[in-house]
Structure formats: C-alpha cells, structure tokens
C-alpha cells in the first residue's frame, strides 16, 4: 500500500499531513511519489501522523516484518 493511500485512508490531505509532521509539503509529496524514502529517524513521527503503530509503518514502508526468518 502506498503512502498516499494510507494518508487518504486516514482522511488527510497531503497539506494536512505536512502540517502534522512539521515539514514542507514538497518533502511530503516527494516521499509519497517515491522520490525519497521517509527517513527512519522520523518513522515514529510519520506513524503517529498517519494513525499507525511504529511496527505497521515499518511493514508498509520498509518491508520490516516481526516474523522470524525461516
């Protein structure tokens, strides 16, 4: 699922998300468009703004899984 889809599912515009994150709209749009990844050091901030847990955010955007490897 894309970041834009998660944002829209949370009922947020890109501008509203940018305001919640305290970052420029252009930066949020660049992340949404895949031009730059969300910085890992800001992952909790993004998760909170989108109404996700840190783990959910990690699974969606970094391919992080809480399952043990085979």
PDB file of C-alpha atoms in Angstrom:
ATOM      1  CA  UNK A   1       0.000   0.000   0.000  1.00  0.00           C
ATOM      2  CA  UNK A   2       1.361   3.403  -0.923  1.00  0.00           C
ATOM      3  CA  UNK A   3       1.963   6.220   1.498  1.00  0.00           C
ATOM      4  CA  UNK A   4      -0.618   8.352  -0.354  1.00  0.00           C
ATOM      5  CA  UNK A   5      -3.208   5.575   0.013  1.00  0.00           C
ATOM      6  CA  UNK A   6      -2.525   5.279   3.741  1.00  0.00           C
ATOM      7  CA  UNK A   7      -2.761   9.067   4.094  1.00  0.00           C
ATOM      8  CA  UNK A   8      -6.038   9.181   2.175  1.00  0.00           C
ATOM      9  CA  UNK A   9      -7.362   6.282   4.250  1.00  0.00           C
ATOM     10  CA  UNK A  10      -6.604   8.344   7.340  1.00  0.00           C
ATOM     11  CA  UNK A  11      -8.704  11.162   5.874  1.00  0.00           C
ATOM     12  CA  UNK A  12      -5.751  13.514   5.440  1.00  0.00           C
ATOM     13  CA  UNK A  13      -4.706  15.756   2.597  1.00  0.00           C
ATOM     14  CA  UNK A  14      -1.009  15.998   1.806  1.00  0.00           C
ATOM     15  CA  UNK A  15      -1.054  19.537   3.216  1.00  0.00           C
ATOM     16  CA  UNK A  16      -2.649  18.353   6.469  1.00  0.00           C
ATOM     17  CA  UNK A  17      -0.055  15.585   6.811  1.00  0.00           C
ATOM     18  CA  UNK A  18       2.754  18.069   6.174  1.00  0.00           C
ATOM     19  CA  UNK A  19       1.364  20.291   8.921  1.00  0.00           C
ATOM     20  CA  UNK A  20       1.143  17.356  11.360  1.00  0.00           C
ATOM     21  CA  UNK A  21       4.714  16.394  10.536  1.00  0.00           C
ATOM     22  CA  UNK A  22       6.005  19.961  10.696  1.00  0.00           C
ATOM     23  CA  UNK A  23       7.682  19.633   7.317  1.00  0.00           C
ATOM     24  CA  UNK A  24       7.259  21.287   3.936  1.00  0.00           C
ATOM     25  CA  UNK A  25       4.522  19.977   1.669  1.00  0.00           C
ATOM     26  CA  UNK A  26       7.114  19.423  -1.061  1.00  0.00           C
ATOM     27  CA  UNK A  27       9.004  16.986   1.172  1.00  0.00           C
ATOM     28  CA  UNK A  28       5.847  15.009   1.975  1.00  0.00           C
ATOM     29  CA  UNK A  29       4.961  14.852  -1.728  1.00  0.00           C
ATOM     30  CA  UNK A  30       8.490  13.708  -2.619  1.00  0.00           C
ATOM     31  CA  UNK A  31       8.171  10.844  -0.131  1.00  0.00           C
ATOM     32  CA  UNK A  32       4.707   9.958  -1.445  1.00  0.00           C
ATOM     33  CA  UNK A  33       5.961   9.905  -5.027  1.00  0.00           C
ATOM     34  CA  UNK A  34       8.846   7.636  -4.112  1.00  0.00           C
ATOM     35  CA  UNK A  35      11.454  10.271  -4.910  1.00  0.00           C
ATOM     36  CA  UNK A  36      12.897   9.891  -1.406  1.00  0.00           C
ATOM     37  CA  UNK A  37      12.133   7.413   1.351  1.00  0.00           C
ATOM     38  CA  UNK A  38      10.787   8.528   4.707  1.00  0.00           C
ATOM     39  CA  UNK A  39      13.805   8.859   6.986  1.00  0.00           C
ATOM     40  CA  UNK A  40      13.988   6.065   9.517  1.00  0.00           C
ATOM     41  CA  UNK A  41      14.776   8.551  12.298  1.00  0.00           C
ATOM     42  CA  UNK A  42      11.364  10.155  11.648  1.00  0.00           C
ATOM     43  CA  UNK A  43       9.407   6.902  11.331  1.00  0.00           C
ATOM     44  CA  UNK A  44       7.579   7.275  14.671  1.00  0.00           C
ATOM     45  CA  UNK A  45       6.538  10.800  13.747  1.00  0.00           C
ATOM     46  CA  UNK A  46       5.156   9.589  10.397  1.00  0.00           C
ATOM     47  CA  UNK A  47       3.430   6.642  12.088  1.00  0.00           C
ATOM     48  CA  UNK A  48       1.748   8.879  14.653  1.00  0.00           C
ATOM     49  CA  UNK A  49       0.630  11.370  11.999  1.00  0.00           C
ATOM     50  CA  UNK A  50      -0.925   8.566   9.941  1.00  0.00           C
ATOM     51  CA  UNK A  51      -2.536   6.785  12.894  1.00  0.00           C
ATOM     52  CA  UNK A  52      -0.272   3.737  12.567  1.00  0.00           C
ATOM     53  CA  UNK A  53       1.881   1.924  15.069  1.00  0.00           C
ATOM     54  CA  UNK A  54       5.624   2.049  14.541  1.00  0.00           C
ATOM     55  CA  UNK A  55       5.502  -1.622  13.515  1.00  0.00           C
ATOM     56  CA  UNK A  56       2.727  -1.036  10.952  1.00  0.00           C
ATOM     57  CA  UNK A  57       4.659   1.854   9.465  1.00  0.00           C
ATOM     58  CA  UNK A  58       7.776  -0.306   9.250  1.00  0.00           C
ATOM     59  CA  UNK A  59       5.912  -3.105   7.492  1.00  0.00           C
ATOM     60  CA  UNK A  60       4.333  -0.718   4.974  1.00  0.00           C
ATOM     61  CA  UNK A  61       7.342   1.384   4.089  1.00  0.00           C
ATOM     62  CA  UNK A  62      10.497  -0.509   4.965  1.00  0.00           C
ATOM     63  CA  UNK A  63       9.445  -4.106   4.440  1.00  0.00           C
ATOM     64  CA  UNK A  64      10.131  -4.804   8.111  1.00  0.00           C
ATOM     65  CA  UNK A  65       8.430  -7.894   9.455  1.00  0.00           C
ATOM     66  CA  UNK A  66       8.012  -9.050  13.022  1.00  0.00           C
ATOM     67  CA  UNK A  67       8.109 -12.682  11.909  1.00  0.00           C
ATOM     68  CA  UNK A  68      11.144 -14.868  12.394  1.00  0.00           C
ATOM     69  CA  UNK A  69      13.010 -15.833   9.219  1.00  0.00           C
ATOM     70  CA  UNK A  70      12.670 -19.453   8.052  1.00  0.00           C
TER      71      UNK A  70
END
